[in-house]
Structures are given as C-alpha cells and as structure tokens.
Amino acid sequence: MKQNRTLLIQITLFVVTLITTTITGAEWIFGNSFFFGTNTMGWHELVQGLQYSIPFLGVLTIHEFGHYFVARKHKTDVTLPFYIPLWLGGLSSTFGTLGAFIRIKERIQSRVKYFDIGIAGPLAGFVAALFVLWYGFTHLPSLDYVFNLFPQLNQYGMEYGKFLETTPDYVSIKLGDSLLFKFFEDYIAVGDLPHPYLYTNYPIIFAGYLSLFFTALNLFPIGQLDGGHILYGLIGDRAFNIVSPILFTGFVFYAGLGLFKVDEFFVFDTDIVWKFALYIGFTYLCFSRISENLMTNLLITFSVIAIQLIFSYFYPTVEGYSGFLAFGLMIGRFLGIYHPPTYDKQPLTLERQILGWLALLIFILCFTPKPFTIIQNA
C-alpha cells in the first residue's frame, strides 16, 4: 500500500514537472506570460514549449535512471526518481524544475558502490546532453525564426544584433561559455547562429545548455554531490575530507567575490552596513558545519570575507558569480561538505579510476564561471 502511494506521488510529480517545464519553455521561447501582460500566450505557444521540456526532462530522467539502474545492479534499496517542479506563475523566470533525486533507503558501506552509483548518473546524462546539443546546433532554424518571434527586428535584417545591443531598457539573459558549449558553437553548428542574447529563445539548445549546467553542478567534487562520491572513490576518505572543505571554501570565496568593495565603506551608508551584516551571516551559515568548533567556523568566515575585500581592492573589475551562493548554502548547510565513511575501503580498479578522472574532466568541460548574465542596456 505504501509503495503504491509513493509511486503515485512520483508519477504525479513527474506529470506536474512536465507541465511546469513546458509552460516555462513557452515563456522562454516567446518572452511572454500565460497570465500577465498584454501579449498573453495560449495553447499554440504551450505546445511549442515541448521543444524545451522533452529534451530537458529527457536528460534529467536519463541521469536519474543512470543512478537507479546501477544502484539496483548493486542490490541497493533505492526509489524511483522524485521530480521537483518549479514555476512562479510567470512572475519570475525559472527553469520549470529544480531537478530530481532518487532516495537510497539503506546505508552504503562500500567505496566502490558509492563510486559506481555516483558516476552513473552524470555519465548517462552527459551523453544525452551531447545528443541534445548536437541536434540543436545541427538543426538551427533560419533567421525567419527570430523575425517571427520578434517582428520589430525584421527591418534590421542580418544587423538585428546591433538593435539588441543598443536599444535602451532592453533586458535579456546571456548564457555563459563553457568549453563544450563553445566547441559546439565553433565547430558543430550548421546554419545561422543566434545572437548571444537570444539563445534562451532556442528551446533545444537552451535545454542542452541547462543539461551541461546541471551536469557540472552535480559533478562538483564536494561532499555528497555526485562529483563528491567520485572523488571520494578516487582518493579515499582521509584525503577527500581534506580536499573537499578546501574546494568548498574556494567555491564560496569565488561566489561572493566582488559583492562588496572597500571604497563602499569610506562613507557611512546604513543600507550597505545592513547588507554587509546579512552577507556575513549568510557566509557563516555556509561554513557553519565545516568544523565542530564554532571559533574555527567564524575564523574561516571572516578570513574569506576579508580576502574577498582585499582582492576586490586590488582587482576591482574581477567578480565572481553571486548566483552560486545559494548552491554554496545548500551544500554547506544541508548536503554536507564531508563524505559518509565506508567500512569497505577496497580501492577502485584501473577502469574505474579512468572513468572517475574522465568524469572530473567532463566537469571542467561543462562548467562555466558565469552561467547566466542579465543584460540590461542603459
């Protein structure tokens, strides 16, 4: 009875997530909402959103079932995926989902099992993401696609990009350039590449980009992320529990770099003081479980912030990506920076070691330091 109820919840979540990602896909394509504004969308636009939801959820599903089938192969008690829908009614842009997860219902005691289950999802999802990107870049529509979406650009022809770059108050989101995404742009694309400000209007390519983005997030070699399981399998618990907090500290340092500049404090501003105080509290939450010693956590917090300020003073144009701060909080406060110990510490075979380092190479290829940049012309 309980299994049937769980299965019903999983199916319901999948259906709801399919709906929310389809709606979101339509909103990204057409730049309008279903409920707000003057140019609300209807069923025709909703169907177009499937061009985004099917490949994006397809990659996500392949990723999760990669974990699932390998876990079952190891006779590990595991659930089917739980999908997490997310749509804010068009009030703010989302991806339609926060992802999915499987729940392992027993404690894994083997370093090899952790490795196998952890690596299966990203590798499977990565292969699927490559196919999505290949299809998207080899089936680019003509420029008429852009002009049908935005008739006001038709008069500019091939020069429409200059209009996007110079029109006052124009707002868009520019995708980052991971090494792999750049490779597809430069060597795989067939046809007219969209202007960098319009990639979010190309649903298949956008779905492929997000697939790389989420693959990179999962492959971060920290804590209990997939990349954490992989690195743990490669170097063992003692080395991992030294490397992981160092990597995490560097990640949080980068995420908050440039948020505050030293010269902002030369003149007293209550607003800046409050924001800085909140940032200190937020950063402490990220580091609050890095050690059981309160003073150690406080020392790390204030050291990171101090170095950020010093770095920004000497290199004021260098900034991190504050969007990663939420991910840092999720890792530091909820997922954990360290890896659960295992009793079976059997080292990995050579084949597994090769796959492990390959997976970390995939992380480098998929990762972009600034995945999304809001463009707003003056």
CSV table of C-alpha atoms in Angstrom, one decimal:
chain,number,residue,atom,x,y,z
A,1,MET,CA,0.0,0.0,0.0
A,2,LYS,CA,2.8,2.4,0.9
A,3,GLN,CA,4.7,1.5,-2.2
A,4,ASN,CA,1.6,2.3,-4.4
A,5,ARG,CA,1.2,5.6,-2.6
A,6,THR,CA,4.9,6.5,-3.2
A,7,LEU,CA,4.6,5.5,-6.9
A,8,LEU,CA,1.5,7.7,-7.2
A,9,ILE,CA,3.4,10.7,-5.7
A,10,GLN,CA,6.3,10.1,-8.1
A,11,ILE,CA,4.1,9.9,-11.2
A,12,THR,CA,2.2,13.0,-10.1
A,13,LEU,CA,5.4,14.9,-9.5
A,14,PHE,CA,6.6,13.9,-13.0
A,15,VAL,CA,3.4,15.0,-14.7
A,16,VAL,CA,3.4,18.3,-12.8
A,17,THR,CA,7.1,18.8,-13.7
A,18,LEU,CA,6.4,18.1,-17.4
A,19,ILE,CA,3.6,20.7,-17.3
A,20,THR,CA,5.8,23.3,-15.5
A,21,THR,CA,8.8,22.8,-17.8
A,22,THR,CA,6.5,23.0,-20.8
A,23,ILE,CA,5.0,26.3,-19.6
A,24,THR,CA,8.4,27.6,-18.8
A,25,GLY,CA,9.7,26.6,-22.2
A,26,ALA,CA,7.0,28.5,-23.9
A,27,GLU,CA,7.8,31.6,-21.7
A,28,TRP,CA,11.4,31.4,-22.6
A,29,ILE,CA,10.7,31.0,-26.3
A,30,PHE,CA,8.2,33.8,-26.7
A,31,GLY,CA,9.2,36.1,-23.9
A,32,ASN,CA,5.6,36.4,-22.7
A,33,SER,CA,3.4,35.1,-19.9
A,34,PHE,CA,0.3,33.0,-19.9
A,35,PHE,CA,-1.5,35.2,-17.4
A,36,PHE,CA,0.2,38.6,-17.2
A,37,GLY,CA,0.9,41.4,-19.7
A,38,THR,CA,-0.7,42.4,-22.9
A,39,ASN,CA,0.5,39.6,-25.1
A,40,THR,CA,-0.5,36.5,-23.1
A,41,MET,CA,0.0,33.1,-24.7
A,42,GLY,CA,-2.4,30.3,-25.5
A,43,TRP,CA,-2.4,26.6,-26.4
A,44,HIS,CA,-0.3,27.1,-29.6
A,45,GLU,CA,2.6,28.6,-27.6
A,46,LEU,CA,2.2,26.0,-24.9
A,47,VAL,CA,2.7,23.1,-27.4
A,48,GLN,CA,5.9,24.8,-28.6
A,49,GLY,CA,7.2,24.6,-25.1
A,50,LEU,CA,7.5,20.8,-25.5
A,51,GLN,CA,10.6,21.6,-27.6
A,52,TYR,CA,12.2,22.6,-24.3
A,53,SER,CA,10.6,20.3,-21.8
A,54,ILE,CA,11.1,17.0,-23.6
A,55,PRO,CA,14.9,17.2,-24.2
A,56,PHE,CA,15.5,18.9,-20.8
A,57,LEU,CA,13.4,16.4,-18.8
A,58,GLY,CA,14.8,13.6,-21.0
A,59,VAL,CA,18.4,14.4,-20.0
A,60,LEU,CA,17.3,14.7,-16.3
A,61,THR,CA,15.5,11.4,-16.4
A,62,ILE,CA,18.4,9.6,-18.1
A,63,HIS,CA,20.7,11.0,-15.4
A,64,GLU,CA,18.5,9.8,-12.6
A,65,PHE,CA,17.9,6.4,-14.1
A,66,GLY,CA,21.6,6.0,-14.5
A,67,HIS,CA,21.9,6.2,-10.7
A,68,TYR,CA,18.8,4.0,-10.3
A,69,PHE,CA,19.8,1.0,-12.5
A,70,VAL,CA,23.4,0.9,-11.2
A,71,ALA,CA,22.0,1.0,-7.6
A,72,ARG,CA,19.7,-1.9,-8.4
A,73,LYS,CA,22.6,-3.7,-10.0
A,74,HIS,CA,24.5,-3.4,-6.7
A,75,LYS,CA,21.3,-4.7,-4.9
A,76,THR,CA,20.9,-1.4,-3.1
A,77,ASP,CA,17.4,-0.4,-2.0
A,78,VAL,CA,16.6,2.7,-3.9
A,79,THR,CA,13.5,4.6,-5.0
A,80,LEU,CA,12.4,5.7,-8.5
A,81,PRO,CA,13.1,9.4,-9.1
A,82,PHE,CA,11.2,12.2,-7.4
A,83,TYR,CA,10.9,15.3,-9.7
A,84,ILE,CA,10.7,18.8,-8.3
A,85,PRO,CA,8.5,21.1,-10.2
A,86,LEU,CA,9.1,24.9,-10.1
A,87,TRP,CA,7.0,27.6,-11.8
A,88,LEU,CA,6.3,31.0,-10.3
A,89,GLY,CA,3.3,31.8,-12.5
A,90,GLY,CA,5.3,33.9,-14.9
A,91,LEU,CA,6.2,36.5,-12.2
A,92,SER,CA,9.8,35.5,-12.4
A,93,SER,CA,11.9,33.3,-14.8
A,94,THR,CA,12.6,29.7,-13.7
A,95,PHE,CA,13.7,26.5,-15.5
A,96,GLY,CA,10.4,24.8,-14.7
A,97,THR,CA,12.1,22.4,-12.2
A,98,LEU,CA,14.7,22.2,-9.5
A,99,GLY,CA,15.8,18.8,-10.8
A,100,ALA,CA,15.1,15.3,-9.5
A,101,PHE,CA,16.5,12.9,-7.0
A,102,ILE,CA,16.4,9.2,-6.0
A,103,ARG,CA,16.4,8.2,-2.4
A,104,ILE,CA,18.7,5.4,-1.3
A,105,LYS,CA,17.0,3.6,1.6
A,106,GLU,CA,20.0,2.0,3.2
A,107,ARG,CA,23.4,3.0,4.2
A,108,ILE,CA,26.1,2.2,1.6
A,109,GLN,CA,29.1,0.6,3.2
A,110,SER,CA,31.3,0.2,0.1
A,111,ARG,CA,33.6,2.8,-1.5
A,112,VAL,CA,33.1,1.1,-4.9
A,113,LYS,CA,29.3,1.2,-4.6
A,114,TYR,CA,29.3,4.9,-3.8
A,115,PHE,CA,31.6,5.5,-6.8
A,116,ASP,CA,29.5,3.3,-9.3
A,117,ILE,CA,26.2,4.8,-8.2
A,118,GLY,CA,27.6,8.3,-8.2
A,119,ILE,CA,29.2,8.3,-11.5
A,120,ALA,CA,26.5,6.5,-13.5
A,121,GLY,CA,24.0,9.4,-13.5
A,122,PRO,CA,26.4,12.2,-14.7
A,123,LEU,CA,27.9,10.0,-17.4
A,124,ALA,CA,24.5,8.9,-18.7
A,125,GLY,CA,23.1,12.4,-18.6
A,126,PHE,CA,26.2,13.8,-20.2
A,127,VAL,CA,25.9,11.5,-23.2
A,128,ALA,CA,22.2,12.5,-23.5
A,129,ALA,CA,23.1,16.2,-23.2
A,130,LEU,CA,25.7,15.9,-26.1
A,131,PHE,CA,22.9,14.4,-28.3
A,132,VAL,CA,20.6,17.3,-27.4
A,133,LEU,CA,23.2,19.9,-28.2
A,134,TRP,CA,24.3,18.2,-31.4
A,135,TYR,CA,20.7,18.1,-32.6
A,136,GLY,CA,20.1,21.7,-31.6
A,137,PHE,CA,23.2,23.1,-33.3
A,138,THR,CA,22.8,21.0,-36.5
A,139,HIS,CA,19.1,21.9,-36.9
A,140,LEU,CA,19.3,25.7,-36.4
A,141,PRO,CA,16.3,27.5,-37.9
A,142,SER,CA,16.8,30.3,-40.4
A,143,LEU,CA,16.7,33.9,-39.3
A,144,ASP,CA,13.0,34.0,-40.1
A,145,TYR,CA,12.5,32.2,-36.8
A,146,VAL,CA,13.9,35.2,-35.0
A,147,PHE,CA,11.9,37.7,-37.1
A,148,ASN,CA,8.7,35.7,-36.5
A,149,LEU,CA,9.3,35.8,-32.7
A,150,PHE,CA,10.2,39.5,-32.8
A,151,PRO,CA,8.7,41.2,-35.9
A,152,GLN,CA,10.3,44.5,-34.9
A,153,LEU,CA,13.7,43.0,-35.7
A,154,ASN,CA,12.8,42.2,-39.3
A,155,GLN,CA,13.7,45.7,-40.6
A,156,TYR,CA,17.3,45.3,-39.4
A,157,GLY,CA,17.9,42.0,-41.2
A,158,MET,CA,21.3,40.5,-40.5
A,159,GLU,CA,22.2,43.5,-38.4
A,160,TYR,CA,19.5,42.9,-35.8
A,161,GLY,CA,22.1,42.2,-33.2
A,162,LYS,CA,23.1,45.9,-33.1
A,163,PHE,CA,19.5,46.7,-32.3
A,164,LEU,CA,19.5,44.3,-29.3
A,165,GLU,CA,22.8,45.7,-28.1
A,166,THR,CA,21.9,49.4,-28.3
A,167,THR,CA,18.1,49.6,-27.6
A,168,PRO,CA,17.5,51.4,-24.3
A,169,ASP,CA,16.0,49.3,-21.5
A,170,TYR,CA,16.4,46.1,-23.4
A,171,VAL,CA,16.7,43.2,-21.0
A,172,SER,CA,18.0,39.7,-21.8
A,173,ILE,CA,19.9,36.8,-20.3
A,174,LYS,CA,23.2,35.9,-21.8
A,175,LEU,CA,24.4,32.3,-21.4
A,176,GLY,CA,27.9,31.5,-20.3
A,177,ASP,CA,30.6,29.9,-22.5
A,178,SER,CA,31.6,26.5,-21.2
A,179,LEU,CA,34.4,24.9,-23.1
A,180,LEU,CA,32.0,22.3,-24.5
A,181,PHE,CA,29.3,24.8,-25.5
A,182,LYS,CA,31.8,26.9,-27.2
A,183,PHE,CA,33.0,23.9,-29.1
A,184,PHE,CA,29.5,23.2,-30.4
A,185,GLU,CA,29.2,26.9,-31.5
A,186,ASP,CA,32.5,27.0,-33.3
A,187,TYR,CA,32.7,23.5,-34.9
A,188,ILE,CA,29.3,21.7,-34.9
A,189,ALA,CA,26.8,24.5,-35.7
A,190,VAL,CA,25.1,24.3,-39.1
A,191,GLY,CA,23.2,27.4,-40.2
A,192,ASP,CA,22.8,30.9,-38.7
A,193,LEU,CA,23.8,31.0,-35.0
A,194,PRO,CA,21.5,33.2,-32.9
A,195,HIS,CA,22.7,36.4,-31.3
A,196,PRO,CA,24.2,35.6,-27.8
A,197,TYR,CA,21.2,37.4,-26.2
A,198,LEU,CA,18.7,35.1,-27.9
A,199,TYR,CA,19.9,31.6,-27.0
A,200,THR,CA,17.1,31.3,-24.4
A,201,ASN,CA,14.6,31.6,-27.3
A,202,TYR,CA,16.1,28.5,-29.0
A,203,PRO,CA,14.5,25.8,-26.8
A,204,ILE,CA,16.6,22.7,-27.8
A,205,ILE,CA,19.9,24.5,-27.5
A,206,PHE,CA,18.8,26.1,-24.2
A,207,ALA,CA,17.7,22.7,-22.9
A,208,GLY,CA,21.1,21.3,-23.9
A,209,TYR,CA,22.9,24.2,-22.2
A,210,LEU,CA,21.0,23.7,-19.0
A,211,SER,CA,21.8,20.0,-19.1
A,212,LEU,CA,25.5,20.8,-19.2
A,213,PHE,CA,25.0,23.3,-16.4
A,214,PHE,CA,23.3,20.8,-14.1
A,215,THR,CA,25.8,18.1,-15.0
A,216,ALA,CA,28.6,20.5,-13.9
A,217,LEU,CA,26.7,21.2,-10.6
A,218,ASN,CA,26.3,17.5,-9.9
A,219,LEU,CA,30.0,16.9,-10.7
A,220,PHE,CA,31.3,19.4,-8.2
A,221,PRO,CA,33.8,17.2,-6.3
A,222,ILE,CA,32.5,18.3,-2.9
A,223,GLY,CA,30.6,16.5,-0.2
A,224,GLN,CA,27.8,14.2,-1.2
A,225,LEU,CA,27.3,15.5,-4.7
A,226,ASP,CA,27.9,13.0,-7.5
A,227,GLY,CA,31.3,14.5,-8.0
A,228,GLY,CA,32.0,14.1,-4.3
A,229,HIS,CA,31.2,10.4,-4.5
A,230,ILE,CA,33.5,10.1,-7.5
A,231,LEU,CA,36.4,12.0,-5.9
A,232,TYR,CA,35.9,10.0,-2.6
A,233,GLY,CA,36.2,6.8,-4.5
A,234,LEU,CA,39.3,8.0,-6.3
A,235,ILE,CA,41.3,9.4,-3.3
A,236,GLY,CA,39.8,7.8,-0.2
A,237,ASP,CA,38.2,9.2,2.9
A,238,ARG,CA,41.2,10.8,4.6
A,239,ALA,CA,42.4,12.8,1.5
A,240,PHE,CA,38.8,13.6,0.5
A,241,ASN,CA,37.9,15.1,3.8
A,242,ILE,CA,40.9,17.4,3.5
A,243,VAL,CA,40.4,18.3,-0.2
A,244,SER,CA,36.6,18.8,-0.1
A,245,PRO,CA,36.5,21.6,2.5
A,246,ILE,CA,39.3,23.4,0.7
A,247,LEU,CA,37.4,23.2,-2.6
A,248,PHE,CA,34.2,24.3,-0.9
A,249,THR,CA,35.9,27.3,0.7
A,250,GLY,CA,37.3,28.3,-2.7
A,251,PHE,CA,33.9,28.0,-4.2
A,252,VAL,CA,32.2,30.2,-1.7
A,253,PHE,CA,35.1,32.7,-2.0
A,254,TYR,CA,34.6,32.9,-5.7
A,255,ALA,CA,30.8,33.1,-5.5
A,256,GLY,CA,30.9,36.2,-3.2
A,257,LEU,CA,33.9,37.9,-4.8
A,258,GLY,CA,33.1,41.5,-5.8
A,259,LEU,CA,29.8,41.7,-4.0
A,260,PHE,CA,31.3,44.4,-1.7
A,261,LYS,CA,34.1,46.8,-2.4
A,262,VAL,CA,36.3,48.5,0.2
A,263,ASP,CA,35.5,52.0,-1.1
A,264,GLU,CA,31.8,51.4,-0.4
A,265,PHE,CA,32.6,51.7,3.3
A,266,PHE,CA,34.5,55.0,3.1
A,267,VAL,CA,31.2,56.8,3.5
A,268,PHE,CA,28.8,55.5,6.1
A,269,ASP,CA,25.7,54.1,4.5
A,270,THR,CA,23.1,52.3,6.6
A,271,ASP,CA,21.9,50.2,3.6
A,272,ILE,CA,25.4,48.9,2.9
A,273,VAL,CA,26.0,48.1,6.5
A,274,TRP,CA,22.9,46.0,6.8
A,275,LYS,CA,23.6,44.2,3.5
A,276,PHE,CA,27.1,43.5,4.6
A,277,ALA,CA,25.9,42.2,8.0
A,278,LEU,CA,23.5,39.9,6.2
A,279,TYR,CA,26.2,38.7,3.9
A,280,ILE,CA,28.4,37.9,6.9
A,281,GLY,CA,25.6,35.9,8.5
A,282,PHE,CA,24.9,34.1,5.2
A,283,THR,CA,28.6,33.2,4.7
A,284,TYR,CA,28.7,31.9,8.2
A,285,LEU,CA,25.8,29.6,7.5
A,286,CYS,CA,27.7,28.2,4.5
A,287,PHE,CA,30.7,27.4,6.8
A,288,SER,CA,28.8,26.6,9.9
A,289,ARG,CA,29.3,22.8,9.6
A,290,ILE,CA,32.8,22.8,8.2
A,291,SER,CA,34.0,22.2,11.7
A,292,GLU,CA,32.6,21.3,15.1
A,293,ASN,CA,34.4,24.2,16.6
A,294,LEU,CA,32.5,27.5,16.5
A,295,MET,CA,35.6,29.6,16.5
A,296,THR,CA,37.1,27.8,13.6
A,297,ASN,CA,33.9,28.4,11.5
A,298,LEU,CA,33.9,32.1,12.4
A,299,LEU,CA,37.6,32.4,11.6
A,300,ILE,CA,37.0,30.8,8.1
A,301,THR,CA,34.0,33.1,7.6
A,302,PHE,CA,35.8,36.3,8.4
A,303,SER,CA,39.0,35.2,6.6
A,304,VAL,CA,37.1,34.5,3.4
A,305,ILE,CA,35.3,37.9,3.5
A,306,ALA,CA,38.5,39.8,4.4
A,307,ILE,CA,40.4,38.2,1.5
A,308,GLN,CA,37.4,39.0,-0.8
A,309,LEU,CA,37.6,42.6,0.1
A,310,ILE,CA,41.4,42.8,-0.3
A,311,PHE,CA,41.2,41.1,-3.6
A,312,SER,CA,38.5,43.4,-4.9
A,313,TYR,CA,40.5,46.4,-3.7
A,314,PHE,CA,43.5,45.4,-5.9
A,315,TYR,CA,41.4,43.9,-8.7
A,316,PRO,CA,38.1,45.8,-8.7
A,317,THR,CA,37.0,44.6,-12.1
A,318,VAL,CA,37.3,40.9,-11.2
A,319,GLU,CA,34.0,39.5,-9.9
A,320,GLY,CA,32.6,36.1,-9.0
A,321,TYR,CA,29.1,34.8,-9.6
A,322,SER,CA,26.8,35.5,-6.7
A,323,GLY,CA,24.2,33.1,-8.2
A,324,PHE,CA,26.4,30.3,-6.8
A,325,LEU,CA,25.9,31.4,-3.2
A,326,ALA,CA,22.6,29.6,-2.9
A,327,PHE,CA,24.2,26.4,-4.1
A,328,GLY,CA,27.0,27.0,-1.6
A,329,LEU,CA,24.4,27.3,1.2
A,330,MET,CA,22.7,24.1,0.1
A,331,ILE,CA,26.0,22.2,0.2
A,332,GLY,CA,27.4,23.7,3.4
A,333,ARG,CA,24.2,23.7,5.4
A,334,PHE,CA,22.2,20.7,4.1
A,335,LEU,CA,24.0,18.3,1.8
A,336,GLY,CA,27.3,18.4,3.7
A,337,ILE,CA,30.9,19.1,2.8
A,338,TYR,CA,32.2,15.7,4.0
A,339,HIS,CA,31.5,12.2,2.8
A,340,PRO,CA,30.0,9.4,4.9
A,341,PRO,CA,32.6,6.9,6.0
A,342,THR,CA,32.5,3.4,4.5
A,343,TYR,CA,33.7,0.1,6.1
A,344,ASP,CA,34.6,-1.5,2.8
A,345,LYS,CA,37.6,0.6,1.6
A,346,GLN,CA,38.5,-1.6,-1.3
A,347,PRO,CA,40.4,0.7,-3.9
A,348,LEU,CA,38.9,1.2,-7.3
A,349,THR,CA,40.0,-0.8,-10.3
A,350,LEU,CA,42.0,0.8,-13.0
A,351,GLU,CA,39.0,1.0,-15.3
A,352,ARG,CA,37.0,2.8,-12.6
A,353,GLN,CA,39.9,5.2,-11.9
A,354,ILE,CA,40.0,6.2,-15.6
A,355,LEU,CA,36.2,6.7,-15.6
A,356,GLY,CA,36.5,8.8,-12.5
A,357,TRP,CA,39.1,11.2,-13.8
A,358,LEU,CA,37.2,11.3,-17.1
A,359,ALA,CA,34.1,12.4,-15.1
A,360,LEU,CA,36.1,15.2,-13.5
A,361,LEU,CA,37.3,16.3,-16.9
A,362,ILE,CA,33.7,16.4,-18.0
A,363,PHE,CA,33.1,18.7,-15.1
A,364,ILE,CA,35.7,21.1,-16.4
A,365,LEU,CA,34.3,20.9,-19.9
A,366,CYS,CA,30.7,21.6,-18.7
A,367,PHE,CA,31.5,24.3,-16.1
A,368,THR,CA,31.2,28.0,-16.8
A,369,PRO,CA,32.2,30.5,-14.2
A,370,LYS,CA,29.3,32.8,-15.0
A,371,PRO,CA,26.5,30.6,-16.3
A,372,PHE,CA,23.8,33.4,-16.6
A,373,THR,CA,24.4,37.1,-17.1
A,374,ILE,CA,21.5,39.6,-17.0
A,375,ILE,CA,21.9,42.1,-19.8
A,376,GLN,CA,20.2,45.5,-19.4
A,377,ASN,CA,21.0,48.3,-21.8
A,378,ALA,CA,21.3,51.8,-20.3
